[in-house]
Amino acid sequence: MPGPSPLILLVHCADRPGLVAAVTSFLARRGGNILHLDQHVDLEANVFFMRLEFDPSGLDSDADGFAEAFGKEIAKPHAMTWRLYDRRERPRLAILVSKYGHCLYDLLARVRGGELRAEVPVVISNHSDLEPVARGFGVRFAHIPNTPATRAEAEARMLAELEGEGVRTVVLARYMQVLSAGFTDRYPQRVINIHHSFLPAFAGGRPYHQAHARGVKLIGATSHYVTPDLDQGPIIEQDIARVTHRDAVADLIRKGRDLERVVLARAVWLHLERRVLAYHNKTVVFA
Amino acid sequence: MPGPSPLILLVHCADRPGLVAAVTSFLARRGGNILHLDQHVDLEANVFFMRLEFDPSGLDSDADGFAEAFGKEIAKPHAMTWRLYDRRERPRLAILVSKYGHCLYDLLARVRGGELRAEVPVVISNHSDLEPVARGFGVRFAHIPNTPATRAEAEARMLAELEGEGVRTVVLARYMQVLSAGFTDRYPQRVINIHHSFLPAFAGGRPYHQAHARGVKLIGATSHYVTPDLDQGPIIEQDIARVTHRDAVADLIRKGRDLERVVLARAVWLHLERRVLAYHNKTVVFA
Amino acid sequence: MPGPSPLILLVHCADRPGLVAAVTSFLARRGGNILHLDQHVDLEANVFFMRLEFDPSGLDSDADGFAEAFGKEIAKPHAMTWRLYDRRERPRLAILVSKYGHCLYDLLARVRGGELRAEVPVVISNHSDLEPVARGFGVRFAHIPNTPATRAEAEARMLAELEGEGVRTVVLARYMQVLSAGFTDRYPQRVINIHHSFLPAFAGGRPYHQAHARGVKLIGATSHYVTPDLDQGPIIEQDIARVTHRDAVADLIRKGRDLERVVLARAVWLHLERRVLAYHNKTVVFA
Amino acid sequence: MPGPSPLILLVHCADRPGLVAAVTSFLARRGGNILHLDQHVDLEANVFFMRLEFDPSGLDSDADGFAEAFGKEIAKPHAMTWRLYDRRERPRLAILVSKYGHCLYDLLARVRGGELRAEVPVVISNHSDLEPVARGFGVRFAHIPNTPATRAEAEARMLAELEGEGVRTVVLARYMQVLSAGFTDRYPQRVINIHHSFLPAFAGGRPYHQAHARGVKLIGATSHYVTPDLDQGPIIEQDIARVTHRDAVADLIRKGRDLERVVLARAVWLHLERRVLAYHNKTVVFA
């Protein structure tokens, strides 16, 4: 489990022969040892993806030196989009909520238990109901009312909060207001939402009521990156639960809460572990 | 497993107090012994549903006498819709297919193995490809070409086949032509289809291609009764399978075949065991 | 959903004809209206089980009067074991934990959110680590060290706590000490445990290590009533998650936590809703 | 989907830095283009595993020349165990059955449909019941009675059949006789069995009866390579289905058949696609 803290290298670019060899040979020359390598080629789109975890203890330089050399010698000549992460860093993450607390409890308990490697400096809500939950975990709570009429001002206040706290990733844990493109564009592929249906079925409002009216035998939950198109962003994770004719809407909501908790937590974990690459409104998930 | 072959009583009507008592007291007076009783009240729609399996060996009459008395003394005063089935009867069932054989193999093997209690006198197809499959199981194969242009004539020929064989239930095992309301209205809640998606997501054509384009992490299959609204009929059974970015459309199709087989087989089994009651475009499934 | 608060009647006895009629006719005569009826006959063991939810608003007496009459007129003549519950009552429940907090967080959050209808007057632990969690939810925390050497004294203190608080149901939320028969016999079918494997596979200690060594492709969790035979009591609920060769023991533990949370919460919910009947070391679960 | 038929390279050896670079650089120099690369390091056992699918159309030699050079220049210096497969080759596979036909139907239908890339020259059985099934698919059927008393002779006849047909892989599709070590050692990691339980729970005989007696809420099926220790070989694939108190043993058997079919078919598919590497009584499955 413990061992040396690995570095994580994420790469994507147009596919062509020799990419794996180029990256791994560079790594071998510099003294890195691969722990996990995941690679994928989207043959239709001709895109190459790679995620590499490697042990840097034998490197001939520090991480910054490695990154600089990799950028010059490998990434630039192959026109790669890339990032190097240190697994010891704990990204700063904000949680936005409204009135439902089940996902908030769950995420904060996972952060405290060390399962989610992140710092949560602030919980933001358009209601004040969940302030005691955040406080119980020692997390600051910012109450920023938000209605369609006041959205511009509310989002400005939220952005000030996020920037003030150096937040990199935003999790919408059943936040019930739509965010403008102006807001979400600041955090491309870094705003994660949980939608309480098996998208694309039952997009939009009151999905459990829609599911009940249709008489489905399974309900779902979907976690996705937020884009300006409501409920249309790249899907990170989905799961379902079985329901029957005995389940009233209230039962779907109850069963759905377990799905929402687990699906959102998995998506946040995958994101924080740098296992998700988004492109063309889809994701590559190296699980 | 063996034991006396039970009778199955299905009832639904407007809900009011005393319905279970009325039915079960009548049964007790006549000497029937309940083996399974399932009951459901849709509180929103105020509809009462009941399915009763009982051992008739102690009855004071034969099944016909019991049915006549039940109709007069219980069903009529309570305005019940009801049916009495003898579990020994094997309903006559026709299978309609096009070119994909996986569901046909599966259904015929289950009928032969005794898992599905039915007689299959005929397989009907708009193509001739699967004739050897039907023949391999000793089932007659009727090739009835069907295109939008010739639909009326084709359906007339199919109806003649079904009526000639005394067919009660029709299974569309990946039959790729739309059936007219004139056809399906003859078999209300007795035409069972398999749609290769998690309805209502990806209704219509080429659902695996739609699912791949949307980048979903789960694919599904849905078995439902056919109504004149395409893919909108009451859902009997659904299930899903996990997919990843590695799965091309061909992989979704491959994984989907296992779903289609199992979901359709379960729906047909539930139907043949008289465990499905459809109302308001939904089903009550006493599984 | 809301509506009048129903009464719940649980019955089991030797099977014979007329039991459903006897109970439901009595209920109809007294003015009760059935909302849900679940019934099961174990044909091998010849045992009859029934769970009835009914609306008491039209009863010709209060619940106590109904119970008294039912006992005399129906239960006694048929030698029934039975109980009548008022759904508005919130059973008093104690949670026993050691060092792992994930199930404790989850249960307390569900109680606070109203999903689990119970009062939790006390959390008991053989360690003090989780005291802040209990306090964060406003629940008293009792630290009672417990080792094999001091077990008798520790159990005496725990029993005093449980009796002092009027506790009816005990949940072992990853409590890592064995309880003596003297303890568990006081709470027959009212001590609920979560075991972190798919029982009967990997009973005993360190099941995730055992699962990893065996190379299984699924891990499980099992919630069961505690009996003097370790890990052998009647199973209430089980579920599984998929794992691969990439999952080290630490990953099995991480994935397993989600199973443990959900499986234990479901079992406690089923128990509190009076949906579980245990007999012959098995359960009937009217889910 | 179609495209050039790839070559598949499987490698495992003691782990050390530079292995991925060595293999992929060799491949790049020779003109191969990687389509899929899966890699795994078992950190505890210090074993390196790799599976590589590559497009050979740009190679500077044919497959044999490539293999020869790879062996000399890469595999030998790194002490690799390795194999090169041509995906166009269809391995010859024999199916052994007893009286249950559901897995046999399923496998033969998948072979005919092209989903399983194999030739099936012969079905062998210790009973004659399933001869019509094999014949219906145009496959030769060899009836070789096998009892504990005649096992040596029966196995000699079976080995003669397998060798006469050039069979590489043997599938036990509910074959109810134990095979001796002398038999299975001839086909190391090439005899695939389906056991009708979630191993290691309910190893040995009559697992559905055992599961029913224990009152489990899930049943399972396990496909594994056969080793001399009964039900102890490396697990390839497992899955489960939910059951309830209503399910008698006959229902577990019925539900289990669907599991057995699907789990065995997935394991055979994974094996035929060269996605399974077995070591230390476990498997690495590059799914």
PDB file of C-alpha atoms in Angstrom, chain A residues 53-203:
ATOM      1  CA  GLU A  53       1.966   5.833 -12.661  1.00  0.00           C
ATOM      2  CA  PHE A  54       5.651   5.576 -11.986  1.00  0.00           C
ATOM      3  CA  ASP A  55       8.014   5.391  -9.058  1.00  0.00           C
ATOM      4  CA  PRO A  56      10.265   8.485  -9.217  1.00  0.00           C
ATOM      5  CA  SER A  57      12.746   7.375  -6.560  1.00  0.00           C
ATOM      6  CA  GLY A  58      15.370   6.427  -9.147  1.00  0.00           C
ATOM      7  CA  LEU A  59      14.923   9.518 -11.357  1.00  0.00           C
ATOM      8  CA  ASP A  60      18.032  11.449 -12.335  1.00  0.00           C
ATOM      9  CA  SER A  61      16.300  14.723 -11.473  1.00  0.00           C
ATOM     10  CA  ASP A  62      13.416  16.046  -9.353  1.00  0.00           C
ATOM     11  CA  ALA A  63       9.866  16.072 -10.671  1.00  0.00           C
ATOM     12  CA  ASP A  64      10.156  19.584 -12.079  1.00  0.00           C
ATOM     13  CA  GLY A  65      13.288  18.729 -13.972  1.00  0.00           C
ATOM     14  CA  PHE A  66      11.676  15.604 -15.309  1.00  0.00           C
ATOM     15  CA  ALA A  67       8.616  17.555 -16.420  1.00  0.00           C
ATOM     16  CA  GLU A  68      10.674  20.188 -18.177  1.00  0.00           C
ATOM     17  CA  ALA A  69      12.692  17.606 -20.070  1.00  0.00           C
ATOM     18  CA  PHE A  70       9.624  15.551 -20.938  1.00  0.00           C
ATOM     19  CA  GLY A  71       7.893  18.643 -22.305  1.00  0.00           C
ATOM     20  CA  LYS A  72      10.795  19.558 -24.539  1.00  0.00           C
ATOM     21  CA  GLU A  73      11.980  16.173 -25.715  1.00  0.00           C
ATOM     22  CA  ILE A  74       8.766  14.155 -25.986  1.00  0.00           C
ATOM     23  CA  ALA A  75       5.572  16.141 -25.629  1.00  0.00           C
ATOM     24  CA  LYS A  76       6.411  18.999 -27.959  1.00  0.00           C
ATOM     25  CA  PRO A  77       7.662  16.901 -30.911  1.00  0.00           C
ATOM     26  CA  HIS A  78       4.543  14.697 -30.688  1.00  0.00           C
ATOM     27  CA  ALA A  79       2.111  17.570 -30.068  1.00  0.00           C
ATOM     28  CA  MET A  80       0.917  15.967 -26.857  1.00  0.00           C
ATOM     29  CA  THR A  81      -1.486  17.432 -24.345  1.00  0.00           C
ATOM     30  CA  TRP A  82      -0.117  16.326 -21.006  1.00  0.00           C
ATOM     31  CA  ARG A  83       0.025  16.874 -17.241  1.00  0.00           C
ATOM     32  CA  LEU A  84       2.276  15.521 -14.502  1.00  0.00           C
ATOM     33  CA  TYR A  85       0.771  15.079 -11.043  1.00  0.00           C
ATOM     34  CA  ASP A  86       2.346  14.328  -7.706  1.00  0.00           C
ATOM     35  CA  ARG A  87       0.128  11.911  -5.848  1.00  0.00           C
ATOM     36  CA  ARG A  88       1.032  13.488  -2.521  1.00  0.00           C
ATOM     37  CA  GLU A  89      -0.666  16.720  -3.504  1.00  0.00           C
ATOM     38  CA  ARG A  90      -4.195  16.986  -2.214  1.00  0.00           C
ATOM     39  CA  PRO A  91      -6.299  19.041  -4.622  1.00  0.00           C
ATOM     40  CA  ARG A  92      -8.515  21.723  -3.105  1.00  0.00           C
ATOM     41  CA  LEU A  93     -12.138  20.930  -3.670  1.00  0.00           C
ATOM     42  CA  ALA A  94     -15.363  22.816  -2.932  1.00  0.00           C
ATOM     43  CA  ILE A  95     -18.735  21.160  -2.450  1.00  0.00           C
ATOM     44  CA  LEU A  96     -21.924  22.930  -3.519  1.00  0.00           C
ATOM     45  CA  VAL A  97     -25.172  21.741  -1.968  1.00  0.00           C
ATOM     46  CA  SER A  98     -28.776  22.818  -1.534  1.00  0.00           C
ATOM     47  CA  LYS A  99     -30.994  21.037   1.008  1.00  0.00           C
ATOM     48  CA  TYR A 100     -30.254  17.313   0.636  1.00  0.00           C
ATOM     49  CA  GLY A 101     -27.414  16.267   2.894  1.00  0.00           C
ATOM     50  CA  HIS A 102     -26.786  12.617   2.037  1.00  0.00           C
ATOM     51  CA  CYS A 103     -24.050  13.222  -0.549  1.00  0.00           C
ATOM     52  CA  LEU A 104     -22.434  15.906   1.590  1.00  0.00           C
ATOM     53  CA  TYR A 105     -22.185  13.624   4.637  1.00  0.00           C
ATOM     54  CA  ASP A 106     -20.813  10.898   2.461  1.00  0.00           C
ATOM     55  CA  LEU A 107     -18.144  12.994   0.756  1.00  0.00           C
ATOM     56  CA  LEU A 108     -16.968  14.659   3.958  1.00  0.00           C
ATOM     57  CA  ALA A 109     -16.751  11.307   5.764  1.00  0.00           C
ATOM     58  CA  ARG A 110     -14.677   9.904   2.871  1.00  0.00           C
ATOM     59  CA  VAL A 111     -12.361  12.912   2.916  1.00  0.00           C
ATOM     60  CA  ARG A 112     -11.888  12.613   6.658  1.00  0.00           C
ATOM     61  CA  GLY A 113     -11.305   8.858   6.391  1.00  0.00           C
ATOM     62  CA  GLY A 114      -8.575   9.466   3.817  1.00  0.00           C
ATOM     63  CA  GLU A 115     -10.375   7.660   1.015  1.00  0.00           C
ATOM     64  CA  LEU A 116     -10.705  10.850  -1.039  1.00  0.00           C
ATOM     65  CA  ARG A 117      -7.347  12.587  -1.260  1.00  0.00           C
ATOM     66  CA  ALA A 118      -8.469  16.209  -1.182  1.00  0.00           C
ATOM     67  CA  GLU A 119      -8.756  19.290   0.989  1.00  0.00           C
ATOM     68  CA  VAL A 120     -12.242  20.741   1.366  1.00  0.00           C
ATOM     69  CA  PRO A 121     -11.854  24.358   2.486  1.00  0.00           C
ATOM     70  CA  VAL A 122     -15.482  25.357   1.955  1.00  0.00           C
ATOM     71  CA  VAL A 123     -19.027  24.106   1.455  1.00  0.00           C
ATOM     72  CA  ILE A 124     -21.235  26.553  -0.433  1.00  0.00           C
ATOM     73  CA  SER A 125     -25.025  26.426  -0.393  1.00  0.00           C
ATOM     74  CA  ASN A 126     -27.978  28.470  -1.556  1.00  0.00           C
ATOM     75  CA  HIS A 127     -29.714  27.427   1.686  1.00  0.00           C
ATOM     76  CA  SER A 128     -28.521  27.400   5.262  1.00  0.00           C
ATOM     77  CA  ASP A 129     -29.918  23.983   6.245  1.00  0.00           C
ATOM     78  CA  LEU A 130     -26.702  22.036   5.931  1.00  0.00           C
ATOM     79  CA  GLU A 131     -24.476  24.453   7.823  1.00  0.00           C
ATOM     80  CA  PRO A 132     -24.362  22.134  10.892  1.00  0.00           C
ATOM     81  CA  VAL A 133     -23.177  19.250   8.738  1.00  0.00           C
ATOM     82  CA  ALA A 134     -20.231  21.182   7.351  1.00  0.00           C
ATOM     83  CA  ARG A 135     -19.404  22.537  10.795  1.00  0.00           C
ATOM     84  CA  GLY A 136     -19.582  19.056  12.324  1.00  0.00           C
ATOM     85  CA  PHE A 137     -16.700  18.179  10.009  1.00  0.00           C
ATOM     86  CA  GLY A 138     -14.870  21.402  10.744  1.00  0.00           C
ATOM     87  CA  VAL A 139     -15.456  22.806   7.263  1.00  0.00           C
ATOM     88  CA  ARG A 140     -16.382  26.431   6.644  1.00  0.00           C
ATOM     89  CA  PHE A 141     -19.896  26.974   5.270  1.00  0.00           C
ATOM     90  CA  ALA A 142     -20.714  29.834   2.913  1.00  0.00           C
ATOM     91  CA  HIS A 143     -24.392  30.646   2.485  1.00  0.00           C
ATOM     92  CA  ILE A 144     -24.844  32.287  -0.907  1.00  0.00           C
ATOM     93  CA  PRO A 145     -28.524  32.544  -1.931  1.00  0.00           C
ATOM     94  CA  ASN A 146     -29.022  31.908  -5.612  1.00  0.00           C
ATOM     95  CA  THR A 147     -32.170  32.366  -7.668  1.00  0.00           C
ATOM     96  CA  PRO A 148     -32.610  32.811 -11.389  1.00  0.00           C
ATOM     97  CA  ALA A 149     -33.071  36.522 -10.741  1.00  0.00           C
ATOM     98  CA  THR A 150     -29.897  36.928  -8.711  1.00  0.00           C
ATOM     99  CA  ARG A 151     -27.774  34.391 -10.480  1.00  0.00           C
ATOM    100  CA  ALA A 152     -25.155  36.739 -11.844  1.00  0.00           C
ATOM    101  CA  GLU A 153     -24.434  38.215  -8.445  1.00  0.00           C
ATOM    102  CA  ALA A 154     -24.551  34.839  -6.699  1.00  0.00           C
ATOM    103  CA  GLU A 155     -22.108  33.327  -9.155  1.00  0.00           C
ATOM    104  CA  ALA A 156     -19.756  36.260  -8.759  1.00  0.00           C
ATOM    105  CA  ARG A 157     -19.746  35.675  -5.006  1.00  0.00           C
ATOM    106  CA  MET A 158     -19.188  31.961  -5.480  1.00  0.00           C
ATOM    107  CA  LEU A 159     -16.300  32.539  -7.884  1.00  0.00           C
ATOM    108  CA  ALA A 160     -14.740  34.900  -5.355  1.00  0.00           C
ATOM    109  CA  GLU A 161     -15.030  32.160  -2.722  1.00  0.00           C
ATOM    110  CA  LEU A 162     -13.513  29.535  -4.983  1.00  0.00           C
ATOM    111  CA  GLU A 163     -10.655  31.734  -6.083  1.00  0.00           C
ATOM    112  CA  GLY A 164     -10.023  32.952  -2.579  1.00  0.00           C
ATOM    113  CA  GLU A 165      -9.653  29.380  -1.419  1.00  0.00           C
ATOM    114  CA  GLY A 166      -7.584  28.238  -4.376  1.00  0.00           C
ATOM    115  CA  VAL A 167     -10.186  25.654  -5.340  1.00  0.00           C
ATOM    116  CA  ARG A 168      -9.415  23.485  -8.378  1.00  0.00           C
ATOM    117  CA  THR A 169     -12.382  21.143  -8.426  1.00  0.00           C
ATOM    118  CA  VAL A 170     -16.068  21.804  -7.734  1.00  0.00           C
ATOM    119  CA  VAL A 171     -18.496  19.045  -6.777  1.00  0.00           C
ATOM    120  CA  LEU A 172     -22.227  19.630  -7.151  1.00  0.00           C
ATOM    121  CA  ALA A 173     -23.618  17.320  -4.481  1.00  0.00           C
ATOM    122  CA  ARG A 174     -27.289  17.805  -5.350  1.00  0.00           C
ATOM    123  CA  TYR A 175     -26.933  21.560  -5.952  1.00  0.00           C
ATOM    124  CA  MET A 176     -30.312  22.512  -7.336  1.00  0.00           C
ATOM    125  CA  GLN A 177     -29.485  25.676  -9.299  1.00  0.00           C
ATOM    126  CA  VAL A 178     -28.328  25.832 -12.900  1.00  0.00           C
ATOM    127  CA  LEU A 179     -24.855  27.316 -13.326  1.00  0.00           C
ATOM    128  CA  SER A 180     -24.165  29.643 -16.236  1.00  0.00           C
ATOM    129  CA  ALA A 181     -21.629  28.901 -18.939  1.00  0.00           C
ATOM    130  CA  GLY A 182     -19.660  31.841 -17.611  1.00  0.00           C
ATOM    131  CA  PHE A 183     -19.237  29.947 -14.365  1.00  0.00           C
ATOM    132  CA  THR A 184     -18.592  26.432 -15.611  1.00  0.00           C
ATOM    133  CA  ASP A 185     -16.216  27.558 -18.352  1.00  0.00           C
ATOM    134  CA  ARG A 186     -13.808  28.662 -15.649  1.00  0.00           C
ATOM    135  CA  TYR A 187     -13.532  25.037 -14.509  1.00  0.00           C
ATOM    136  CA  PRO A 188     -13.456  22.963 -17.673  1.00  0.00           C
ATOM    137  CA  GLN A 189     -13.790  19.263 -16.772  1.00  0.00           C
ATOM    138  CA  ARG A 190     -13.446  20.220 -13.168  1.00  0.00           C
ATOM    139  CA  VAL A 191     -17.103  20.650 -12.166  1.00  0.00           C
ATOM    140  CA  ILE A 192     -18.595  17.258 -11.296  1.00  0.00           C
ATOM    141  CA  ASN A 193     -22.352  16.824 -10.975  1.00  0.00           C
ATOM    142  CA  ILE A 194     -24.582  13.974  -9.825  1.00  0.00           C
ATOM    143  CA  HIS A 195     -27.804  13.602 -11.778  1.00  0.00           C
ATOM    144  CA  HIS A 196     -30.404  11.362 -10.229  1.00  0.00           C
ATOM    145  CA  SER A 197     -31.248   9.313 -13.300  1.00  0.00           C
ATOM    146  CA  PHE A 198     -29.660   6.983 -15.780  1.00  0.00           C
ATOM    147  CA  LEU A 199     -28.839   9.634 -18.381  1.00  0.00           C
ATOM    148  CA  PRO A 200     -29.841  10.226 -21.106  1.00  0.00           C
ATOM    149  CA  ALA A 201     -33.147   8.884 -19.739  1.00  0.00           C
ATOM    150  CA  PHE A 202     -35.017  11.378 -17.609  1.00  0.00           C
ATOM    151  CA  ALA A 203     -32.812  14.407 -18.092  1.00  0.00           C
TER     152      ALA A 203
END
